[in-house]
Tab-separated table of C-alpha atoms in Angstrom:
chain	number	residue	atom	x	y	z
G	8	MET	CA	1.157	-12.485	-53.298
G	9	SER	CA	1.265	-11.209	-49.539
G	10	GLU	CA	4.064	-11.217	-47.143
G	11	ALA	CA	2.719	-13.967	-44.580
G	12	PRO	CA	2.476	-16.625	-47.444
G	13	GLN	CA	5.502	-15.086	-48.545
G	14	LEU	CA	7.833	-16.115	-45.693
G	15	ARG	CA	6.420	-19.488	-45.589
G	16	SER	CA	6.749	-20.446	-48.842
G	17	ARG	CA	10.744	-19.253	-48.524
G	18	ILE	CA	11.087	-21.219	-45.059
G	19	GLY	CA	9.827	-23.806	-46.974
G	20	ALA	CA	12.054	-23.965	-49.627
G	21	ILE	CA	14.694	-24.015	-47.092
G	22	LEU	CA	13.791	-26.517	-45.210
G	23	ARG	CA	13.419	-28.729	-48.462
G	24	ALA	CA	16.459	-27.677	-49.518
G	25	THR	CA	18.499	-28.567	-46.146
G	26	SER	CA	16.733	-32.080	-45.581
G	27	GLY	CA	19.707	-33.838	-47.803
G	28	ASN	CA	21.891	-32.051	-45.228
G	29	PHE	CA	20.583	-33.627	-42.541
G	30	LEU	CA	20.822	-37.044	-43.750
G	31	GLU	CA	24.943	-36.545	-44.829
G	32	GLN	CA	26.138	-34.746	-41.440
G	33	PHE	CA	23.729	-36.771	-38.782
G	34	ASP	CA	25.676	-40.257	-40.585
G	35	PHE	CA	28.913	-38.563	-40.626
G	36	PHE	CA	28.106	-37.393	-36.773
G	37	LEU	CA	27.939	-40.939	-36.345
G	38	PHE	CA	31.020	-42.067	-37.726
G	39	GLY	CA	33.195	-39.271	-35.452
G	40	PHE	CA	31.093	-40.525	-32.287
G	41	TYR	CA	30.984	-44.584	-32.874
G	42	ALA	CA	34.822	-44.539	-34.526
G	43	SER	CA	35.965	-46.322	-30.928
G	44	ALA	CA	33.485	-49.523	-31.869
G	45	ILE	CA	33.652	-48.681	-35.421
G	46	ALA	CA	37.342	-49.691	-35.885
G	47	LYS	CA	36.498	-53.373	-33.757
G	48	ALA	CA	33.151	-54.550	-36.068
G	49	PHE	CA	35.790	-53.787	-38.419
G	50	PHE	CA	38.982	-52.852	-38.127
G	51	PRO	CA	39.811	-55.392	-35.198
G	52	SER	CA	44.026	-54.503	-34.072
G	53	GLU	CA	45.953	-55.013	-30.726
G	54	ASN	CA	46.618	-51.487	-30.886
G	55	GLU	CA	43.579	-49.163	-30.291
G	56	THR	CA	45.199	-46.033	-31.790
G	57	ALA	CA	46.364	-47.872	-34.986
G	58	ALA	CA	42.479	-48.837	-35.410
G	59	LEU	CA	40.763	-45.601	-34.178
G	60	LEU	CA	43.263	-44.555	-37.445
G	61	ASN	CA	42.077	-47.074	-39.677
G	62	THR	CA	38.321	-46.124	-39.253
G	63	PHE	CA	39.565	-42.660	-39.753
G	64	GLY	CA	41.526	-43.032	-42.617
G	65	VAL	CA	38.698	-45.146	-44.101
G	66	PHE	CA	36.761	-41.490	-43.197
G	67	TRP	CA	39.022	-39.364	-44.411
G	68	LEU	CA	39.204	-41.930	-48.280
G	69	GLY	CA	35.546	-41.597	-48.822
G	70	ALA	CA	35.940	-37.746	-48.342
G	71	LEU	CA	38.704	-37.760	-51.141
G	72	MET	CA	35.657	-38.470	-52.830
G	73	ARG	CA	34.496	-35.039	-53.332
G	74	PRO	CA	36.140	-33.010	-55.462
G	75	VAL	CA	34.881	-36.249	-58.223
G	76	GLY	CA	31.265	-35.967	-57.277
G	77	ALA	CA	32.112	-31.828	-57.508
G	78	VAL	CA	33.001	-32.333	-61.110
G	79	VAL	CA	31.178	-34.956	-62.157
G	80	LEU	CA	27.604	-34.371	-60.302
G	81	GLY	CA	28.005	-30.023	-60.034
G	82	ALA	CA	28.803	-29.868	-64.168
G	83	TYR	CA	25.348	-32.123	-63.823
G	84	ILE	CA	23.238	-29.535	-61.636
G	85	ASP	CA	24.524	-26.274	-63.217
G	86	ARG	CA	23.885	-29.118	-66.757
G	87	ILE	CA	20.252	-30.020	-65.430
G	88	GLY	CA	19.230	-27.578	-62.992
G	89	ARG	CA	18.963	-27.491	-59.216
G	90	ARG	CA	16.434	-29.406	-58.136
G	91	GLN	CA	16.923	-32.847	-60.084
G	92	GLY	CA	20.308	-32.966	-58.919
G	93	LEU	CA	19.483	-32.506	-55.005
G	94	ILE	CA	17.175	-35.824	-55.702
G	95	VAL	CA	20.389	-37.297	-57.293
G	96	THR	CA	23.221	-36.584	-54.848
G	97	LEU	CA	20.204	-37.788	-51.910
G	98	THR	CA	19.706	-41.655	-53.634
G	99	ILE	CA	23.751	-42.058	-53.477
G	100	MET	CA	23.941	-40.857	-49.806
G	101	ALA	CA	21.626	-42.633	-48.958
G	102	PHE	CA	22.466	-45.636	-50.500
G	103	GLY	CA	25.835	-45.300	-49.238
G	104	THR	CA	24.006	-45.326	-45.238
G	105	VAL	CA	22.254	-48.401	-46.092
G	106	VAL	CA	25.560	-49.697	-46.906
G	107	ILE	CA	27.447	-48.884	-43.754
G	108	ALA	CA	24.717	-49.789	-41.121
G	109	PHE	CA	24.187	-53.004	-42.440
G	110	CYS	CA	27.553	-54.213	-43.306
G	111	PRO	CA	27.826	-57.744	-41.506
G	112	SER	CA	31.749	-56.696	-38.992
G	113	TYR	CA	35.169	-58.618	-39.056
G	114	ALA	CA	33.827	-61.448	-37.311
G	115	THR	CA	31.092	-62.109	-39.672
G	116	ILE	CA	32.969	-61.893	-42.998
G	117	GLY	CA	36.298	-61.537	-42.372
G	118	VAL	CA	38.396	-58.582	-44.770
G	119	ALA	CA	35.176	-58.301	-47.057
G	120	ALA	CA	33.270	-55.854	-43.925
G	121	PRO	CA	35.998	-53.280	-44.077
G	122	VAL	CA	36.313	-53.730	-47.914
G	123	ILE	CA	32.063	-52.927	-47.766
G	124	VAL	CA	32.637	-49.981	-45.080
G	125	LEU	CA	34.355	-48.494	-47.463
G	126	LEU	CA	32.676	-48.174	-50.419
G	127	GLY	CA	29.956	-47.063	-48.758
G	128	ARG	CA	32.044	-44.463	-47.564
G	129	LEU	CA	32.859	-43.600	-51.177
G	130	LEU	CA	29.690	-43.052	-52.200
G	131	GLN	CA	28.801	-41.138	-50.085
G	132	GLY	CA	32.327	-38.977	-50.432
G	133	PHE	CA	30.553	-37.970	-54.017
G	134	SER	CA	27.685	-36.869	-53.056
G	135	ALA	CA	29.279	-35.056	-50.244
G	136	GLY	CA	31.220	-33.774	-52.921
G	137	VAL	CA	27.993	-31.462	-54.479
G	138	GLU	CA	25.387	-31.851	-51.733
G	139	LEU	CA	26.779	-28.326	-50.126
G	140	GLY	CA	27.259	-26.884	-53.085
G	141	GLY	CA	24.435	-27.374	-55.088
G	142	VAL	CA	21.927	-26.661	-51.417
G	143	SER	CA	23.860	-23.324	-51.226
G	144	VAL	CA	24.016	-22.177	-54.886
G	145	TYR	CA	20.316	-23.023	-54.485
G	146	LEU	CA	19.462	-20.163	-51.400
G	147	ALA	CA	21.411	-18.383	-53.214
G	148	GLU	CA	19.457	-18.222	-55.841
G	149	ILE	CA	15.601	-17.338	-54.134
G	150	SER	CA	17.559	-15.240	-51.701
G	151	THR	CA	15.739	-11.830	-50.970
G	152	PRO	CA	18.117	-8.630	-51.888
G	153	GLY	CA	20.579	-7.957	-49.761
G	154	ASN	CA	20.163	-11.211	-48.116
G	155	ARG	CA	22.424	-13.689	-50.214
G	156	GLY	CA	24.804	-14.109	-46.996
G	157	PHE	CA	21.983	-14.977	-44.671
G	158	TYR	CA	20.063	-17.447	-46.903
G	159	THR	CA	23.250	-19.599	-47.951
G	160	SER	CA	24.022	-19.643	-44.233
G	161	PHE	CA	21.216	-21.970	-43.217
G	162	GLN	CA	22.797	-24.765	-45.583
G	163	SER	CA	24.820	-24.871	-42.432
G	164	SER	CA	22.750	-24.465	-40.066
G	165	SER	CA	20.462	-27.468	-41.545
G	166	GLN	CA	23.566	-29.655	-39.921
G	167	GLN	CA	24.006	-28.981	-36.829
G	168	VAL	CA	20.132	-29.988	-35.858
G	169	ALA	CA	21.571	-33.504	-37.251
G	170	ILE	CA	24.692	-33.374	-34.777
G	171	PHE	CA	22.062	-32.713	-32.216
G	172	VAL	CA	19.604	-35.579	-33.525
G	173	ALA	CA	22.475	-37.591	-33.118
G	174	ALA	CA	23.325	-36.429	-29.915
G	175	ILE	CA	20.737	-36.542	-28.467
G	176	ILE	CA	19.777	-39.953	-30.201
G	177	GLY	CA	23.676	-40.702	-28.959
G	178	PHE	CA	23.720	-39.707	-24.688
G	179	VAL	CA	20.187	-41.829	-24.706
G	180	LEU	CA	21.335	-44.618	-25.681
G	181	SER	CA	24.610	-44.417	-23.539
G	182	GLU	CA	22.376	-43.913	-20.583
G	183	SER	CA	20.209	-47.363	-20.961
G	184	MET	CA	22.131	-49.210	-22.519
G	185	PRO	CA	25.674	-50.826	-20.549
G	186	ALA	CA	29.306	-49.438	-22.950
G	187	GLU	CA	29.705	-52.981	-23.290
G	188	THR	CA	26.087	-53.010	-25.132
G	189	VAL	CA	27.202	-50.125	-27.252
G	190	ALA	CA	30.261	-51.010	-28.392
G	191	ALA	CA	28.574	-54.401	-29.911
G	192	TRP	CA	25.870	-53.863	-31.736
G	193	GLY	CA	24.088	-50.590	-29.998
G	194	TRP	CA	26.471	-48.290	-32.123
G	195	ARG	CA	24.317	-49.763	-35.060
G	196	ILE	CA	20.929	-48.337	-34.205
G	197	PRO	CA	21.276	-44.469	-34.857
G	198	PHE	CA	22.477	-45.690	-37.528
G	199	PHE	CA	19.219	-47.710	-38.781
G	200	ILE	CA	17.593	-44.649	-36.574
G	201	GLY	CA	18.965	-43.141	-39.833
G	202	CYS	CA	17.412	-45.409	-42.446
G	203	LEU	CA	13.513	-44.799	-41.653
G	204	ILE	CA	14.660	-41.278	-42.041
G	205	ILE	CA	15.161	-41.001	-46.137
G	206	PRO	CA	11.963	-42.074	-46.788
G	207	VAL	CA	10.933	-38.337	-44.947
G	208	ILE	CA	13.814	-36.435	-46.770
G	209	PHE	CA	12.892	-37.561	-50.746
G	210	PHE	CA	9.508	-36.843	-50.060
G	211	LEU	CA	10.273	-33.401	-48.890
G	212	ARG	CA	13.288	-32.860	-52.235
G	213	ARG	CA	10.881	-33.859	-54.317
G	214	THR	CA	8.437	-31.092	-53.893
G	215	LEU	CA	11.445	-28.459	-54.384
G	216	GLU	CA	10.814	-25.870	-57.349
G	217	GLU	CA	13.520	-24.968	-59.571
G	218	THR	CA	15.535	-21.933	-59.011
G	219	PRO	CA	13.583	-18.705	-61.168
G	220	GLU	CA	17.338	-17.610	-61.757
G	221	PHE	CA	18.529	-21.451	-63.431
G	222	LEU	CA	15.255	-21.245	-65.200
G	223	ALA	CA	16.405	-17.766	-66.148
G	224	MET	CA	19.514	-18.402	-68.404
G	225	LYS	CA	18.805	-18.435	-71.578
G	226	LYS	CA	21.322	-21.344	-72.720
G	227	HIS	CA	23.155	-24.533	-69.708
G	228	PRO	CA	26.505	-25.181	-70.228
G	229	THR	CA	27.284	-28.488	-71.772
G	230	ALA	CA	29.304	-30.526	-69.351
G	231	SER	CA	32.171	-30.252	-71.242
G	232	GLU	CA	31.910	-26.260	-70.934
G	233	VAL	CA	31.386	-26.419	-67.570
G	234	PHE	CA	35.037	-28.420	-67.391
G	235	ALA	CA	36.835	-26.382	-69.595
G	236	SER	CA	35.353	-22.830	-66.948
G	237	ALA	CA	36.288	-24.890	-63.754
G	238	ILE	CA	39.692	-24.730	-65.466
G	239	ALA	CA	39.856	-21.349	-66.937
G	240	ASN	CA	39.202	-20.210	-63.204
G	241	TRP	CA	41.344	-23.157	-61.072
G	242	ARG	CA	42.757	-20.175	-59.359
G	243	ILE	CA	39.954	-18.164	-58.439
G	244	VAL	CA	38.851	-22.409	-56.804
G	245	ILE	CA	42.413	-22.726	-55.036
G	246	LEU	CA	41.857	-19.407	-52.571
G	247	GLY	CA	37.655	-20.566	-52.825
G	248	MET	CA	39.379	-24.204	-51.202
G	249	MET	CA	41.437	-22.061	-48.803
G	250	ILE	CA	38.652	-19.639	-47.161
G	251	ALA	CA	36.805	-23.426	-46.921
G	252	VAL	CA	39.290	-25.287	-45.364
G	253	LEU	CA	39.361	-22.590	-41.061
G	254	THR	CA	35.784	-23.869	-41.783
G	255	THR	CA	36.158	-27.081	-42.671
G	256	THR	CA	38.478	-27.877	-40.220
G	257	THR	CA	36.603	-26.598	-36.807
G	258	PHE	CA	34.029	-28.344	-37.944
G	259	TYR	CA	35.384	-31.795	-37.920
G	260	PHE	CA	37.145	-30.391	-35.178
G	261	ILE	CA	34.147	-29.361	-32.718
G	262	THR	CA	32.301	-32.287	-34.064
G	263	VAL	CA	33.127	-34.980	-35.356
G	264	TYR	CA	35.575	-35.304	-33.180
G	265	THR	CA	34.961	-33.807	-30.171
G	266	PRO	CA	33.635	-37.373	-28.461
G	267	THR	CA	35.956	-39.573	-29.531
G	268	PHE	CA	39.077	-36.399	-28.091
G	269	GLY	CA	36.805	-36.236	-25.273
G	270	LYS	CA	37.088	-39.538	-23.995
G	271	THR	CA	40.110	-41.468	-25.521
G	272	VAL	CA	42.727	-37.889	-25.039
G	273	LEU	CA	41.108	-36.188	-21.584
G	274	LYS	CA	39.022	-39.016	-20.135
G	275	LEU	CA	36.058	-37.395	-19.610
G	276	SER	CA	32.605	-40.045	-19.804
G	277	ALA	CA	30.581	-40.475	-22.932
G	278	GLN	CA	27.837	-38.415	-21.783
G	279	ASP	CA	29.727	-35.807	-20.608
G	280	ALA	CA	31.530	-35.533	-24.967
G	281	LEU	CA	28.012	-36.067	-25.684
G	282	LEU	CA	26.518	-33.397	-24.187
G	283	VAL	CA	28.982	-30.542	-25.119
G	284	THR	CA	28.620	-31.631	-28.769
G	285	LEU	CA	24.915	-31.405	-28.367
G	286	LEU	CA	25.611	-27.977	-26.884
G	287	VAL	CA	28.197	-26.814	-29.354
G	288	ALA	CA	25.479	-28.088	-32.271
G	289	VAL	CA	22.761	-25.812	-30.417
G	290	THR	CA	25.345	-22.997	-30.379
G	291	ASN	CA	26.703	-23.642	-34.432
G	292	PHE	CA	23.069	-23.604	-35.325
G	293	ILE	CA	22.107	-19.678	-34.120
G	294	TRP	CA	25.972	-18.224	-34.711
G	295	ASN	CA	25.455	-19.188	-38.836
G	296	PRO	CA	22.657	-17.561	-39.775
G	297	VAL	CA	24.090	-14.494	-37.484
G	298	GLY	CA	27.416	-14.311	-39.727
G	299	GLY	CA	25.788	-14.541	-42.370
G	300	ALA	CA	23.495	-11.428	-41.559
G	301	VAL	CA	26.534	-9.221	-40.333
G	302	SER	CA	28.680	-10.083	-44.031
G	303	ASP	CA	25.750	-9.068	-45.314
G	304	ARG	CA	26.158	-5.849	-43.700
G	305	ILE	CA	29.369	-4.838	-43.226
G	306	GLY	CA	31.473	-6.763	-45.544
G	307	ARG	CA	32.335	-10.714	-46.221
G	308	LYS	CA	36.105	-9.394	-45.873
G	309	PRO	CA	36.130	-8.216	-42.337
G	310	VAL	CA	34.681	-10.897	-41.008
G	311	LEU	CA	36.263	-13.307	-42.681
G	312	VAL	CA	39.961	-11.604	-41.470
G	313	THR	CA	38.793	-11.449	-38.093
G	314	ILE	CA	37.041	-14.328	-37.026
G	315	ALA	CA	40.219	-15.997	-38.854
G	316	GLY	CA	42.281	-13.903	-36.737
G	317	LEU	CA	40.879	-14.541	-33.378
G	318	SER	CA	41.209	-18.151	-34.198
G	319	PHE	CA	44.844	-17.993	-35.024
G	320	LEU	CA	46.193	-16.376	-31.942
G	321	THR	CA	43.838	-18.462	-29.796
G	322	ALA	CA	43.900	-21.990	-30.532
G	323	TYR	CA	46.770	-23.197	-28.318
G	324	PRO	CA	46.104	-20.795	-24.869
G	325	ALA	CA	42.995	-22.633	-24.824
G	326	LEU	CA	44.045	-26.456	-25.787
G	327	HIS	CA	46.378	-25.886	-23.615
G	328	TRP	CA	44.407	-24.398	-20.378
G	329	LEU	CA	42.217	-27.398	-21.648
G	330	VAL	CA	44.191	-30.270	-21.163
G	331	SER	CA	46.235	-29.065	-18.456
G	332	ASP	CA	43.532	-30.376	-15.934
G	333	PRO	CA	39.869	-31.255	-18.198
G	334	SER	CA	36.930	-30.991	-16.632
G	335	PHE	CA	33.019	-30.710	-18.548
G	336	GLY	CA	33.147	-26.763	-17.891
G	337	LYS	CA	36.721	-26.661	-19.392
G	338	LEU	CA	35.716	-28.625	-22.612
G	339	LEU	CA	32.262	-26.407	-23.044
G	340	ALA	CA	34.395	-23.177	-22.924
G	341	VAL	CA	36.773	-23.962	-25.257
G	342	GLN	CA	34.414	-25.348	-27.739
G	343	MET	CA	31.428	-22.537	-26.722
G	344	MET	CA	34.514	-19.749	-28.337
G	345	PHE	CA	35.320	-22.344	-31.150
G	346	SER	CA	31.880	-23.101	-32.221
G	347	PHE	CA	31.412	-18.926	-32.174
G	348	TYR	CA	34.184	-19.107	-34.697
G	349	PHE	CA	33.561	-21.662	-36.690
G	350	GLY	CA	28.856	-20.542	-37.154
G	351	THR	CA	29.900	-16.948	-37.901
G	352	TYR	CA	33.131	-17.975	-39.914
G	353	SER	CA	30.192	-20.108	-41.998
G	354	GLY	CA	27.660	-18.337	-42.240
G	355	THR	CA	29.665	-15.500	-43.758
G	356	MET	CA	32.234	-18.103	-45.603
G	357	LEU	CA	29.045	-19.761	-47.976
G	358	GLY	CA	28.179	-16.251	-49.327
G	359	ALA	CA	31.331	-15.177	-50.149
G	360	LEU	CA	31.984	-18.705	-52.470
G	361	VAL	CA	29.203	-18.221	-54.033
G	362	GLU	CA	30.072	-14.812	-54.780
G	363	ILE	CA	32.791	-15.556	-55.847
G	364	VAL	CA	32.465	-18.269	-58.637
G	365	PRO	CA	31.211	-17.664	-62.200
G	366	LYS	CA	27.576	-17.643	-62.184
G	367	HIS	CA	26.657	-20.103	-65.044
G	368	VAL	CA	28.761	-23.026	-63.480
G	369	ARG	CA	28.301	-21.694	-59.490
G	370	THR	CA	27.634	-25.364	-58.198
G	371	THR	CA	30.442	-27.340	-59.649
G	372	CYS	CA	32.821	-24.598	-58.816
G	373	PHE	CA	32.086	-23.715	-55.166
G	374	SER	CA	31.658	-27.575	-54.822
G	375	LEU	CA	34.608	-28.129	-56.006
G	376	ALA	CA	36.207	-25.863	-53.764
G	377	PHE	CA	34.588	-26.906	-50.940
G	378	ALA	CA	35.414	-30.798	-51.709
G	379	LEU	CA	38.336	-29.753	-51.784
G	380	ALA	CA	38.929	-28.596	-48.456
G	381	ALA	CA	36.458	-30.699	-46.730
G	382	ALA	CA	38.815	-33.948	-48.620
G	383	LEU	CA	42.201	-32.796	-48.161
G	384	PHE	CA	42.064	-30.474	-44.795
G	385	GLY	CA	38.146	-31.014	-42.852
G	386	THR	CA	37.480	-34.837	-42.774
G	387	PHE	CA	41.068	-35.423	-42.007
G	388	THR	CA	41.207	-33.228	-39.194
G	389	PRO	CA	39.759	-36.660	-36.410
G	390	PHE	CA	43.444	-38.559	-38.132
G	391	ALA	CA	44.988	-35.631	-38.513
G	392	SER	CA	44.673	-34.775	-34.331
G	393	THR	CA	45.196	-38.467	-33.468
G	394	TRP	CA	48.570	-38.694	-35.756
G	395	LEU	CA	49.961	-35.230	-33.561
G	396	ILE	CA	49.059	-35.969	-29.794
G	397	GLN	CA	50.658	-39.303	-30.728
G	398	GLN	CA	53.598	-38.160	-32.365
G	399	THR	CA	54.143	-35.114	-30.070
G	400	GLY	CA	52.461	-36.253	-26.553
G	401	ASP	CA	51.355	-32.617	-26.339
G	402	LYS	CA	47.116	-33.315	-26.020
G	403	ALA	CA	46.964	-29.459	-27.192
G	404	SER	CA	48.737	-29.772	-30.405
G	405	PRO	CA	45.774	-30.834	-32.324
G	406	CYS	CA	45.788	-26.314	-32.213
G	407	TYR	CA	48.694	-26.119	-35.061
G	408	TRP	CA	45.553	-27.637	-37.249
G	409	LEU	CA	42.909	-25.710	-36.563
G	410	MET	CA	45.812	-22.334	-36.784
G	411	PHE	CA	47.317	-23.678	-39.750
G	412	GLY	CA	43.172	-23.347	-41.501
G	413	ALA	CA	42.977	-20.336	-40.030
G	414	THR	CA	46.684	-19.084	-41.522
G	415	LEU	CA	44.697	-20.299	-45.508
G	416	GLY	CA	41.744	-18.229	-44.304
G	417	ILE	CA	43.483	-14.608	-43.631
G	418	ILE	CA	45.223	-15.363	-47.175
G	419	ALA	CA	43.200	-16.069	-48.690
G	420	ALA	CA	40.557	-13.550	-48.057
G	421	LEU	CA	43.486	-10.598	-48.227
G	422	THR	CA	44.020	-11.852	-51.396
G	423	VAL	CA	40.405	-12.287	-52.938
G	424	TYR	CA	38.844	-9.005	-51.787
G	425	ARG	CA	42.435	-6.795	-52.117
G	426	GLY	CA	42.259	-3.589	-52.236
G	427	GLY	CA	37.962	-3.526	-52.077
G	428	LYS	CA	37.586	-5.284	-54.953
G	429	THR	CA	36.559	-8.452	-56.214
G	430	ILE	CA	38.835	-11.204	-57.643
G	431	ALA	CA	37.441	-11.502	-61.000
G	432	VAL	CA	36.898	-14.801	-62.751
G	433	GLN	CA	36.334	-15.736	-66.536
G	434	ASP	CA	33.300	-16.896	-67.615
G	435	THR	CA	33.329	-19.126	-70.065
G	436	VAL	CA	29.572	-19.680	-70.841
G	437	ALA	CA	28.088	-17.403	-72.933
G	438	ALA	CA	25.111	-16.496	-71.123
């Protein structure tokens, strides 16, 4: 095959593999942006902060299903194959999305409403637990030599397209409808649009081909062998989780939480908060492959430690400067800085995580490490940020959460790449 058809084939494979990430992040972002409206619809309370905490609490509870999905669905993908597994995860994710989009409000069906929303979030979290890992492993296994970081970075870049599209829809909606209408029922429109996209994504996923690396394996592990290997490599899973924490906390802060932060804390307009988020999605898309490509050339460790160190040192000064006199320009500047940190670090982290987990149970161990980071830290970011501001009275206090993530990243990277060598893994499955 000549070079041009090969390039088109690889681009097509990347697009088909990452299409499911679009649905996942599209819905996640909408849940964060319309948190206030969702709180009123499903978690009515006289205290706005309490209603928001309930909403973000459900958002986080859904994420707690990620580790479960990582183990159960990860074992399935490592045993059955990447292609079939990614179709199954998409099916579960789509069902959860439809449930949330069409769930009646609390005023209509009472306490059943928040219960149904929670079930929808649990399904989404279960699927999301392996979606990122499954896609990252797929991209790693179709990558060309010396470009694994660059290829896997497009898993994260694809999510930024979802944020971009969701932000545009939200911006148009806020411009064309009164705020009261959006809060009452207009917030459901983007979720309905997400439902309409589902058939297209299914078509793309069904045309995926299995990776040559998976097909070349002489033996595919059984579920019990996958679980045994994950337990045997618990140390590398924990270190992988620690490396991924900065990615998840920064991502949810600059995308899911920013619209709420801009409107309720900084008192900026919904349009300003949306526009900043839209621009952040664009720069996130750019910085991810840059980070992956740079780490392919100079190594994962230098990029991970440098970015985590910068994040730790600048988080508080940047947020303190922003909240002292909030403005659109300041919010944009601060978020552009965090976007650079997130994209460069994430593009590197994905390649690193694929490489440090055992080959024959890549999907399970990768997914479990990232799912733990997302469940315990990343998706907890909106809740933690809201709680920190409420408890301290300091609008810049979410920086402490980001600094904590940076600290974990530095410790884990230095441990994994100690002495210039990657920590050894124990592969309990014969090739």
